[in-house]
Coordinates of C-alpha atoms in Angstrom, one line a residue:
Chain A
M1 CA -2.4 34.6 22.8
R2 CA 0.0 31.8 22.5
K3 CA -2.7 29.4 23.6
V4 CA -3.7 28.7 20.0
F5 CA -0.5 26.8 19.3
R6 CA -0.5 24.7 22.4
L7 CA -2.3 21.4 22.5
S8 CA -6.0 22.4 22.6
R9 CA -8.9 20.3 23.7
F10 CA -9.8 20.0 20.1
N11 CA -6.4 18.6 19.3
I12 CA -6.6 16.0 22.0
A13 CA -10.2 15.0 21.1
S14 CA -9.4 14.6 17.4
L15 CA -6.3 12.5 18.2
A16 CA -8.1 10.3 20.7
L17 CA -11.0 9.8 18.4
G18 CA -8.7 9.0 15.5
L19 CA -6.7 6.5 17.4
A20 CA -9.9 4.9 18.8
F21 CA -11.2 4.6 15.2
L22 CA -8.0 2.9 14.1
Y23 CA -7.7 0.5 17.0
L24 CA -11.2 -0.5 18.2
P25 CA -12.1 -2.7 15.3
I26 CA -8.9 -4.7 15.6
L27 CA -9.4 -5.0 19.4
I28 CA -12.9 -6.2 19.0
L29 CA -11.8 -8.8 16.4
V30 CA -9.1 -10.1 18.8
L31 CA -11.5 -10.3 21.6
Y32 CA -14.1 -12.2 19.7
S33 CA -11.5 -14.7 18.5
F34 CA -11.7 -16.1 22.1
N35 CA -15.4 -16.3 22.0
A36 CA -16.9 -19.7 22.8
S37 CA -20.1 -19.0 20.9
R38 CA -20.6 -20.1 17.4
L39 CA -22.4 -16.8 16.7
V40 CA -19.8 -14.3 16.1
T41 CA -21.7 -11.6 17.9
V42 CA -22.9 -13.4 21.0
W43 CA -20.5 -13.6 23.8
G44 CA -20.4 -17.2 25.1
G45 CA -17.4 -17.1 27.4
W46 CA -13.7 -17.5 26.8
S47 CA -12.5 -20.3 24.7
L48 CA -9.6 -21.4 22.4
R49 CA -12.1 -23.4 20.3
W50 CA -11.6 -21.5 17.1
Y51 CA -7.8 -21.7 17.3
R52 CA -8.1 -25.5 17.6
E53 CA -10.4 -25.5 14.6
F54 CA -7.8 -23.5 12.6
F55 CA -5.0 -25.9 13.5
N56 CA -7.2 -28.8 12.3
D57 CA -8.0 -27.1 9.0
R58 CA -5.5 -28.6 6.6
A59 CA -6.3 -26.3 3.7
M60 CA -5.8 -23.2 5.9
I61 CA -2.5 -24.5 7.4
E62 CA -1.2 -25.2 3.9
A63 CA -2.2 -21.8 2.7
A64 CA -0.5 -20.2 5.8
W65 CA 2.7 -22.2 5.1
M66 CA 2.6 -21.1 1.5
S67 CA 2.2 -17.5 2.5
L68 CA 5.1 -17.7 5.0
R69 CA 7.4 -19.2 2.5
V70 CA 6.5 -16.6 -0.2
A71 CA 6.9 -13.8 2.3
V72 CA 10.3 -14.9 3.5
A73 CA 11.6 -15.5 -0.1
S74 CA 10.2 -12.4 -1.6
A75 CA 11.2 -10.2 1.3
T76 CA 14.8 -11.5 1.1
I77 CA 15.1 -10.9 -2.6
A78 CA 13.3 -7.6 -2.4
T79 CA 15.7 -6.4 0.4
L80 CA 18.7 -7.2 -1.7
L81 CA 17.4 -5.6 -4.9
G82 CA 15.8 -2.7 -3.0
T83 CA 19.0 -1.9 -1.2
L84 CA 21.0 -1.9 -4.4
A85 CA 18.4 0.3 -6.0
A86 CA 18.5 2.7 -3.0
V87 CA 22.4 2.8 -3.2
A88 CA 22.2 3.5 -6.9
L89 CA 19.7 6.3 -6.5
S90 CA 21.3 8.1 -3.6
R91 CA 25.0 7.5 -4.3
G92 CA 25.1 7.0 -8.1
E93 CA 24.4 10.7 -8.8
R94 CA 23.4 10.9 -12.5
F95 CA 23.4 7.8 -14.7
R96 CA 21.8 7.0 -18.0
G97 CA 18.1 6.2 -17.5
R98 CA 18.0 7.3 -13.9
T99 CA 14.6 9.1 -14.3
L100 CA 13.1 5.9 -15.8
F101 CA 14.6 3.9 -13.0
S102 CA 13.2 6.0 -10.3
S103 CA 9.8 6.2 -11.9
M104 CA 9.7 2.5 -12.2
L105 CA 10.6 2.3 -8.5
Y106 CA 7.9 4.7 -7.4
A107 CA 5.1 3.8 -9.7
P108 CA 4.2 0.4 -8.1
L109 CA 3.8 2.2 -4.7
V110 CA 0.6 3.9 -5.9
M111 CA -0.4 1.7 -8.9
P112 CA -3.7 -0.1 -8.3
E113 CA -2.9 -3.7 -7.5
V114 CA -5.4 -4.9 -10.0
I115 CA -3.4 -3.5 -12.8
T116 CA 0.0 -4.8 -11.5
G117 CA -1.5 -8.2 -10.9
L118 CA -3.2 -8.4 -14.3
S119 CA -0.1 -7.3 -16.2
L120 CA 2.2 -9.8 -14.4
L121 CA -0.3 -12.6 -15.1
L122 CA -0.3 -11.8 -18.8
L123 CA 3.5 -11.8 -18.7
F124 CA 3.7 -15.2 -17.0
V125 CA 1.1 -16.6 -19.4
A126 CA 3.1 -15.3 -22.4
L127 CA 6.3 -16.8 -21.0
N128 CA 4.4 -20.1 -20.4
A129 CA 5.6 -20.1 -16.8
E130 CA 3.9 -22.5 -14.5
R131 CA 2.1 -20.4 -11.9
G132 CA 2.6 -21.1 -8.2
F133 CA 5.2 -20.4 -5.6
W134 CA 7.7 -18.7 -7.8
T135 CA 5.4 -16.5 -9.8
V136 CA 3.8 -15.2 -6.6
T137 CA 7.3 -14.7 -5.1
I138 CA 8.5 -12.7 -8.2
A139 CA 5.3 -10.6 -8.2
H140 CA 5.7 -9.8 -4.5
T141 CA 9.4 -9.1 -4.9
T142 CA 8.6 -6.6 -7.6
L143 CA 6.1 -4.8 -5.4
T144 CA 7.9 -4.8 -2.1
M145 CA 11.4 -4.0 -3.4
C146 CA 10.1 -0.5 -4.1
F147 CA 9.1 -0.1 -0.5
V148 CA 12.5 -1.3 0.6
A149 CA 14.2 1.1 -1.7
V150 CA 12.2 4.0 -0.3
V151 CA 13.0 3.1 3.3
V152 CA 16.7 2.5 2.7
Q153 CA 17.1 5.5 0.5
S154 CA 15.7 7.8 3.1
R155 CA 18.2 6.4 5.6
L156 CA 21.1 6.9 3.1
G157 CA 19.9 10.4 2.4
S158 CA 20.1 11.3 6.1
L159 CA 23.5 9.8 6.5
D160 CA 26.6 12.0 6.8
R161 CA 28.6 11.5 3.7
S162 CA 31.8 12.7 5.2
L163 CA 32.0 9.3 7.0
E164 CA 32.3 7.5 3.7
E165 CA 34.6 10.1 2.4
A166 CA 36.8 9.8 5.4
A167 CA 37.1 6.1 4.9
M168 CA 38.1 6.6 1.3
D169 CA 40.6 9.3 2.3
L170 CA 42.1 6.7 4.6
G171 CA 42.6 4.4 1.6
C172 CA 39.4 2.4 1.4
N173 CA 38.1 1.8 -2.1
P174 CA 34.5 2.9 -2.6
V175 CA 33.1 -0.7 -2.3
R176 CA 35.1 -1.3 0.9
A177 CA 34.1 2.0 2.3
F178 CA 30.5 1.1 1.7
V179 CA 30.7 -2.4 3.2
A180 CA 32.8 -1.3 6.3
V181 CA 31.2 2.1 7.0
T182 CA 27.9 2.7 5.2
L183 CA 26.4 -0.8 5.5
P184 CA 26.5 -1.1 9.3
L185 CA 25.0 2.4 9.5
I186 CA 22.0 1.6 7.2
A187 CA 21.6 -2.0 8.6
P188 CA 18.6 -1.0 10.7
A189 CA 16.9 0.4 7.7
I190 CA 17.6 -2.7 5.8
V191 CA 16.1 -4.8 8.6
A192 CA 13.1 -2.5 8.7
G193 CA 12.8 -2.8 4.9
W194 CA 12.8 -6.6 5.1
M195 CA 10.1 -6.5 7.8
L196 CA 7.9 -4.2 5.7
A197 CA 8.4 -6.4 2.6
F198 CA 7.5 -9.5 4.7
T199 CA 4.3 -8.0 6.1
L200 CA 3.2 -6.6 2.7
S201 CA 3.7 -10.0 1.1
L202 CA 1.9 -11.7 3.9
D203 CA -1.0 -9.3 3.5
D204 CA -1.4 -9.2 -0.3
L205 CA -4.5 -10.6 -1.8
V206 CA -5.0 -9.1 -5.2
I207 CA -1.6 -9.6 -6.8
A208 CA -1.3 -13.1 -5.3
S209 CA -4.8 -14.0 -6.8
F210 CA -3.6 -13.0 -10.3
T211 CA -0.2 -14.7 -10.2
T212 CA -0.9 -17.9 -8.3
G213 CA -1.9 -21.2 -9.9
P214 CA -4.5 -23.7 -8.9
G215 CA -3.7 -25.5 -5.6
S216 CA -1.3 -23.0 -4.3
A217 CA -3.5 -20.4 -2.6
T218 CA -2.0 -18.1 -0.1
L219 CA -3.6 -17.3 3.3
P220 CA -5.3 -14.1 2.2
I221 CA -6.7 -15.9 -0.8
R222 CA -8.2 -18.5 1.5
I223 CA -9.4 -16.0 4.1
Y224 CA -11.0 -14.0 1.3
S225 CA -12.9 -16.9 -0.1
E226 CA -14.1 -17.9 3.4
V227 CA -15.2 -14.3 4.2
R228 CA -17.2 -14.1 1.0
L229 CA -19.2 -17.1 2.0
G230 CA -20.0 -15.5 5.3
V231 CA -18.5 -14.8 8.7
K232 CA -16.9 -17.7 10.4
P233 CA -15.5 -17.4 14.0
E234 CA -12.4 -19.4 12.9
I235 CA -11.4 -16.5 10.7
N236 CA -11.2 -14.3 13.9
A237 CA -8.7 -16.8 15.3
I238 CA -6.6 -16.8 12.1
C239 CA -6.6 -13.1 11.9
T240 CA -5.5 -12.8 15.6
L241 CA -2.6 -15.2 14.9
V242 CA -1.6 -13.1 11.9
I243 CA -1.8 -9.9 14.0
A244 CA 0.3 -11.5 16.7
L245 CA 2.9 -12.6 14.1
I246 CA 3.1 -9.1 12.7
A247 CA 3.3 -7.6 16.2
V248 CA 6.4 -9.7 16.8
V249 CA 7.8 -8.5 13.5
I250 CA 7.1 -4.8 14.5
V251 CA 8.8 -5.2 17.9
I252 CA 11.9 -6.7 16.2
A253 CA 11.9 -3.9 13.6
S254 CA 11.6 -1.2 16.2
L255 CA 14.3 -2.8 18.3
A256 CA 16.5 -2.7 15.2
S257 CA 15.8 0.9 14.7
K258 CA 16.5 1.6 18.4
L259 CA 19.9 0.0 17.8
S260 CA 20.8 2.7 15.4
S261 CA 19.5 5.6 17.6
S262 CA 22.9 5.6 19.4
Q263 CA 23.9 7.6 16.4
G264 CA 21.1 9.9 17.1
E265 CA 19.5 9.1 13.9
S266 CA 16.5 6.9 13.2
A267 CA 16.1 4.3 10.5
A268 CA 13.0 2.3 10.6
P269 CA 9.8 3.7 9.1
L270 CA 8.5 3.5 12.7
E271 CA 10.4 6.6 13.7
P272 CA 9.1 10.1 13.4
S273 CA 12.1 11.7 11.7
D274 CA 11.3 9.6 8.7
G275 CA 8.0 11.3 8.2
H276 CA 9.2 12.2 4.7
V277 CA 9.4 8.5 3.9
W278 CA 5.7 8.5 4.0
C279 CA 5.1 11.5 1.7
S280 CA 7.7 10.1 -0.7
G281 CA 5.4 7.2 -1.2
T282 CA 4.1 4.3 0.6
T283 CA 0.9 2.5 -0.2
R284 CA -0.5 -0.6 0.5
H285 CA -2.7 -1.6 0.6
S286 CA -2.8 -4.0 -0.6
Chain B
M1 CA 38.4 14.1 -8.3
S2 CA 36.5 14.4 -5.1
S3 CA 35.8 11.2 -3.2
R4 CA 32.1 11.7 -3.8
R5 CA 32.6 11.3 -7.5
I6 CA 34.7 8.2 -7.0
F7 CA 31.8 6.7 -5.1
A8 CA 29.4 7.3 -7.9
R9 CA 30.8 4.8 -10.3
P10 CA 30.3 1.6 -8.4
A11 CA 27.0 2.9 -7.1
R12 CA 25.9 3.1 -10.6
F13 CA 26.6 -0.5 -11.1
A14 CA 24.4 -1.3 -8.2
A15 CA 21.5 -0.2 -10.4
I16 CA 22.0 -2.9 -12.9
V17 CA 20.2 -5.9 -11.3
P18 CA 17.2 -4.0 -9.8
Y19 CA 17.0 -2.0 -13.1
V20 CA 16.7 -5.2 -15.2
W21 CA 14.3 -6.7 -12.7
M22 CA 11.9 -3.7 -12.7
A23 CA 12.1 -3.5 -16.5
L24 CA 11.3 -7.2 -16.9
F25 CA 8.6 -7.5 -14.2
F26 CA 7.1 -4.0 -14.2
L27 CA 7.6 -2.4 -17.6
V28 CA 7.5 -5.3 -20.0
P29 CA 4.2 -6.6 -18.5
F30 CA 2.5 -3.4 -19.7
A31 CA 3.6 -4.1 -23.2
F32 CA 1.8 -7.5 -22.9
V33 CA -1.3 -5.8 -21.6
L34 CA -1.2 -3.4 -24.5
K35 CA -0.6 -6.2 -27.0
I36 CA -3.5 -8.4 -25.6
S37 CA -5.8 -5.4 -25.5
L38 CA -5.5 -5.2 -29.3
S39 CA -6.2 -8.9 -29.9
Q40 CA -9.4 -10.8 -30.5
T41 CA -11.1 -12.9 -27.8
A42 CA -10.9 -16.6 -28.3
I43 CA -12.3 -19.6 -26.5
A44 CA -9.0 -21.3 -25.7
Q45 CA -6.2 -21.1 -23.2
P46 CA -4.9 -18.4 -23.2
P47 CA -8.3 -16.9 -24.1
Y48 CA -7.1 -14.6 -26.9
E49 CA -5.8 -14.8 -30.4
P50 CA -2.1 -14.2 -30.7
V51 CA -1.4 -10.8 -32.1
F52 CA 1.9 -11.5 -33.7
D53 CA 4.6 -14.0 -33.7
L54 CA 8.1 -12.6 -33.8
T55 CA 9.5 -15.7 -35.5
A56 CA 7.1 -15.4 -38.5
G57 CA 9.2 -12.9 -40.3
W58 CA 8.6 -9.3 -41.5
E59 CA 5.7 -9.9 -43.9
A60 CA 3.7 -11.8 -41.3
L61 CA 4.5 -9.1 -38.8
K62 CA 3.1 -6.4 -41.2
A63 CA 0.0 -8.5 -41.8
A64 CA -0.4 -8.9 -38.0
F65 CA -0.2 -5.1 -37.5
A66 CA -2.8 -4.6 -40.2
S67 CA -5.2 -6.9 -38.3
L68 CA -4.8 -5.2 -34.9
S69 CA -8.1 -4.5 -33.6
V70 CA -9.3 -1.6 -31.5
D71 CA -12.7 -3.3 -31.0
N72 CA -12.0 -3.9 -27.4
F73 CA -11.5 -0.2 -26.8
K74 CA -14.6 0.6 -28.9
L75 CA -16.5 -1.8 -26.7
L76 CA -15.4 0.0 -23.6
G77 CA -16.9 3.2 -24.9
S78 CA -20.1 1.7 -26.0
D79 CA -20.8 -0.6 -23.1
D80 CA -22.6 1.2 -20.2
I81 CA -21.1 -1.2 -17.7
Y82 CA -17.6 0.2 -18.3
V83 CA -18.6 3.8 -18.5
F84 CA -20.5 3.5 -15.3
A85 CA -17.7 1.7 -13.6
Y86 CA -15.2 4.4 -14.5
V87 CA -17.5 7.1 -13.4
R88 CA -18.3 5.3 -10.1
S89 CA -14.6 4.7 -9.4
L90 CA -13.8 8.3 -9.8
T91 CA -16.8 9.4 -7.8
V92 CA -16.0 7.0 -5.0
A93 CA -12.3 8.0 -5.0
I94 CA -13.1 11.7 -4.9
T95 CA -15.6 11.4 -2.1
A96 CA -13.4 9.1 -0.1
T97 CA -10.3 11.3 -0.5
A98 CA -12.3 14.3 0.6
L99 CA -13.5 12.4 3.7
L100 CA -10.0 11.2 4.4
L101 CA -8.7 14.8 4.2
L102 CA -11.5 16.0 6.5
I103 CA -10.9 13.2 9.1
G104 CA -7.1 13.0 8.7
Y105 CA -6.2 16.7 8.9
P106 CA -7.4 17.2 12.5
I107 CA -5.6 14.1 13.6
A108 CA -2.3 15.1 11.9
Y109 CA -2.7 18.6 13.3
G110 CA -3.2 17.2 16.8
M111 CA -0.1 15.0 16.3
A112 CA 2.0 17.9 15.2
R113 CA 1.0 19.9 18.3
L114 CA 2.1 17.2 20.7
P115 CA 5.3 17.5 22.6
K116 CA 8.2 16.0 20.6
R117 CA 8.4 12.8 22.7
W118 CA 4.7 12.1 22.3
Q119 CA 4.9 12.8 18.6
A120 CA 7.1 9.8 18.1
V121 CA 4.6 7.6 20.1
A122 CA 1.6 9.0 18.1
M123 CA 3.5 8.3 14.8
V124 CA 4.1 4.7 15.7
L125 CA 0.4 4.3 16.8
V126 CA -0.7 5.6 13.4
I127 CA 1.6 3.3 11.5
V128 CA 1.0 0.1 13.4
P129 CA -2.5 -0.5 11.9
F130 CA -0.9 -0.2 8.5
W131 CA 1.3 -3.1 9.3
T132 CA -1.7 -5.1 10.4
S133 CA -3.2 -7.0 7.5
F134 CA -5.4 -5.0 5.3
L135 CA -7.8 -7.9 4.7
I136 CA -8.1 -8.5 8.4
R137 CA -9.0 -4.9 9.0
I138 CA -11.8 -5.1 6.5
Y139 CA -12.9 -8.3 8.0
A140 CA -12.9 -6.6 11.5
W141 CA -15.5 -4.2 10.1
I142 CA -17.6 -6.9 8.7
N143 CA -17.8 -8.2 12.3
I144 CA -19.0 -4.8 13.5
L145 CA -21.3 -3.9 10.6
Q146 CA -23.2 -7.1 10.0
H147 CA -26.9 -7.5 10.8
D148 CA -26.4 -8.7 14.3
G149 CA -23.0 -7.0 14.7
L150 CA -21.7 -4.9 17.5
L151 CA -22.9 -1.6 16.0
N152 CA -26.5 -2.6 15.7
Q153 CA -26.3 -4.2 19.2
I154 CA -25.1 -0.9 20.6
L155 CA -27.6 1.2 18.7
L156 CA -30.5 -1.2 19.9
A157 CA -29.3 -1.2 23.5
L158 CA -29.2 2.6 23.5
H159 CA -32.7 2.7 21.9
L160 CA -31.4 4.8 19.1
V161 CA -33.0 2.5 16.6
S162 CA -35.9 0.2 17.0
Q163 CA -34.7 -2.5 14.6
P164 CA -31.3 -3.4 13.2
V165 CA -30.0 -1.1 10.5
V166 CA -28.6 -2.6 7.3
W167 CA -25.0 -1.4 7.3
L168 CA -23.2 -4.2 5.3
S169 CA -23.4 -4.1 1.5
T170 CA -24.0 -0.3 1.5
D171 CA -22.0 2.6 0.3
T172 CA -21.7 3.8 3.9
A173 CA -19.9 0.5 4.8
M174 CA -17.6 0.9 1.8
Y175 CA -16.7 4.4 2.7
I176 CA -16.0 3.4 6.3
G177 CA -13.8 0.6 5.0
I178 CA -11.9 2.9 2.6
V179 CA -11.4 5.7 5.1
Y180 CA -10.3 3.2 7.7
S181 CA -7.7 1.5 5.5
Y182 CA -6.3 4.6 3.9
L183 CA -6.2 6.9 6.9
P184 CA -2.5 6.4 7.7
F185 CA -1.7 7.3 4.1
M186 CA -3.5 10.6 4.6
I187 CA -2.2 11.4 8.1
L188 CA 1.5 10.7 7.6
P189 CA 2.3 13.1 4.8
L190 CA 0.1 15.8 6.4
Y191 CA 1.8 15.3 9.8
A192 CA 5.3 15.4 8.1
T193 CA 4.6 18.9 6.7
L194 CA 2.7 20.2 9.7
A195 CA 5.5 19.0 12.1
K196 CA 8.2 20.8 10.0
M197 CA 6.3 24.0 9.9
E198 CA 7.8 27.0 11.7
P199 CA 5.5 27.8 14.7
A200 CA 6.7 31.4 14.6
L201 CA 4.7 32.1 11.5
E202 CA 1.5 31.1 13.2
E203 CA 2.5 33.1 16.3
A204 CA 3.2 36.1 14.2
A205 CA -0.2 36.0 12.6
S206 CA -1.8 35.6 16.0
D207 CA 0.2 38.5 17.5
L208 CA -1.0 40.6 14.6
G209 CA -4.5 40.0 15.7
A210 CA -5.8 37.1 13.5
P211 CA -8.4 34.9 15.2
P212 CA -7.5 31.2 15.4
W213 CA -9.6 30.2 12.3
Q214 CA -7.9 32.9 10.3
V215 CA -4.5 31.8 11.4
F216 CA -5.4 28.3 10.3
W217 CA -7.0 29.3 7.0
L218 CA -4.5 32.0 5.9
V219 CA -1.2 30.6 7.4
T220 CA -1.3 26.9 8.5
F221 CA -3.4 25.4 5.7
P222 CA -1.6 27.1 2.7
L223 CA 1.8 26.1 4.2
S224 CA 0.6 22.5 4.5
L225 CA -0.5 22.2 0.9
P226 CA 2.5 20.0 -0.2
G227 CA 1.4 17.5 2.5
V228 CA -2.2 17.8 1.4
G229 CA -1.2 17.1 -2.2
A230 CA 0.9 14.0 -1.3
G231 CA -1.8 12.6 0.9
V232 CA -4.6 13.2 -1.6
L233 CA -2.6 11.5 -4.4
L234 CA -1.4 8.6 -2.2
C235 CA -5.1 7.9 -1.4
F236 CA -6.8 8.8 -4.6
I237 CA -4.8 6.7 -7.1
P238 CA -5.1 3.4 -5.4
I239 CA -8.7 3.9 -4.4
V240 CA -9.7 4.4 -8.0
G241 CA -8.6 0.8 -8.7
E242 CA -9.7 -0.6 -5.3
F243 CA -11.1 -4.1 -5.5
V244 CA -11.3 -5.8 -2.1
I245 CA -13.1 -3.1 0.0
P246 CA -16.0 -2.5 -2.4
D247 CA -16.2 -6.2 -3.0
L248 CA -16.6 -7.1 0.7
L249 CA -18.4 -4.1 2.0
A250 CA -20.4 -2.4 -0.8
G251 CA -23.5 -3.8 -2.5
S252 CA -23.2 -5.4 -5.8
S253 CA -25.5 -3.0 -7.6
S254 CA -22.8 -0.8 -9.1
L255 CA -19.3 -2.0 -9.5
M256 CA -16.0 0.0 -9.4
I257 CA -13.6 -0.5 -12.3
G258 CA -11.3 -2.7 -10.2
Q259 CA -14.1 -5.1 -9.6
T260 CA -15.3 -5.0 -13.2
L261 CA -11.7 -5.8 -14.4
W262 CA -11.5 -8.7 -11.9
L263 CA -14.9 -10.1 -13.1
E264 CA -14.0 -9.7 -16.7
F265 CA -10.7 -11.5 -16.1
F266 CA -11.7 -14.4 -13.8
T267 CA -15.4 -14.9 -14.5
N268 CA -15.9 -13.9 -18.1
K269 CA -12.4 -14.8 -19.1
D270 CA -12.4 -12.0 -21.6
W271 CA -8.7 -11.1 -21.3
P272 CA -8.6 -8.7 -24.3
V273 CA -11.4 -6.5 -23.0
A274 CA -10.0 -6.7 -19.4
S275 CA -6.6 -5.6 -20.8
A276 CA -8.2 -2.7 -22.7
A277 CA -10.0 -1.6 -19.6
A278 CA -6.7 -1.7 -17.7
I279 CA -5.0 0.4 -20.3
V280 CA -7.8 3.0 -20.1
L281 CA -7.6 3.0 -16.3
L282 CA -3.8 3.4 -16.5
V283 CA -4.2 6.4 -18.9
V284 CA -6.8 7.9 -16.5
L285 CA -4.4 7.5 -13.6
L286 CA -1.3 8.7 -15.5
V287 CA -2.2 12.4 -14.9
P288 CA -2.3 12.1 -11.1
L289 CA 0.7 9.7 -11.2
L290 CA 2.8 12.3 -13.1
L291 CA 1.6 15.0 -10.7
Y292 CA 2.7 12.8 -7.8
E293 CA 6.2 12.3 -9.4
R294 CA 6.7 16.0 -9.8
L295 CA 5.5 16.7 -6.3
Q296 CA 7.8 14.1 -4.9
K297 CA 10.8 15.5 -6.8
R298 CA 10.1 18.9 -5.4
Q299 CA 9.8 17.6 -1.9
L300 CA 13.1 15.7 -2.2
E301 CA 14.8 18.8 -3.4
Q302 CA 13.3 20.8 -0.5
G303 CA 14.4 18.1 1.9
R304 CA 18.1 18.4 0.9

């Protein structure tokens, strides 16, 4: 009778198929980035030719550099702002305009990027701001701080408040209690939030297209314009490099979340107990 | 005063900077979209007539309000391109969300049935592709679906088809791309509710003689509805405005509203009409957005 609730063959099959569906295209792309043949689909032996081609492509390198700078700057600002927002939402109890504040923080998570990008462009044009590095950084900060806030808030929510209260009973003022007790406990979530913001910024095409100016294209914008012209094997190499970079970021993020598991709690969005992070809103697509 | 209350006051101050930031860079821009949607198109930079100038004084402001034009909105209703684009966007989003639910549910269900240790692994495995660039994942599918791509090579080698099938630039390719990109957004909320579910409820139903499909349909599925709702909304809303996937994978015969907006903005440079189209899209999406908000609030309360 109980058999229904055990792992059935159907469960295993659907899981295996689902994971294969998620991973096969990426594996194929990585594999073909080492293909010597000019034809993307014909296997011509192993080669690093397309990687060399990428490193000789000035425009691509410049775009990659621009993307990295924007990602680091916007992820850092977004982490600061997002953490503050999370603290306000989970520890501030009721304050004036709280509902508006939380709606503003959740709306960008699901808002189509075309609308967010368009509205920011109109703002920058109205302000007569020169479009380039800073406008893209501001746009990415606005989007990614919402993700940081969700990640950090879920961590704060699962934290035992009596720890903070104990610190205050022992004479800490609230700010000191936060810095000395709460901050170290939520640090892994903050790191994870930064990583998430970094990868989201690195990935974004639509918002960057709207908010950047001529001559300051980000990597996705360049990749996109190349892909529209037709498949080039060089793109496989660039994509593999981006995947490798993100893989490194994920490993660091999961290590950071492991650090906190000594407390028996998990922090990063990589951990299962944070399943509710996902239903409380994460998009992305970007 | 409890220490909890003492903590609340400085925490409130923490809101100030992010609050101002979001108001400035998220809320105010919509005011600009609204403003420009009401103005006339001009051949200049920026390509629209200014609606009003705050420095011009009250009389000028009144005159400006009198000259506000809703022509852009009228155009949207009368122009088939826009009407079709909205209809197509909604059709695509509904179809794709249904597909996502059909494909994502068994996967989430399988995850929730795994032993606890393996659940963590499966969870990471589902999230990792989300961290991998979205554009790259679409590009990966172009590799596979193109004329001499892997899929056609396999089909030809297996003699399932006698000549290459056109996959790229079809709706099939677009749906594959959308399902592929949004699958984690469907699986994770579903998994979160399924994993929290009390197994005793299913066991009780089964002990009382319900066959497995009835256990699922009468017990499991209704209990997972909050997850279904969250997953559906998380996927549906962004898909309606999707630009990249239909642009790279679907044919150009019928555009979605995101693409139309983009074209209007960058190619036709008709910012007022594009803004009006964005406002209408926003209004269309406001209903699911508000639903999403309420659902989220309820879940947060349940989580406490």
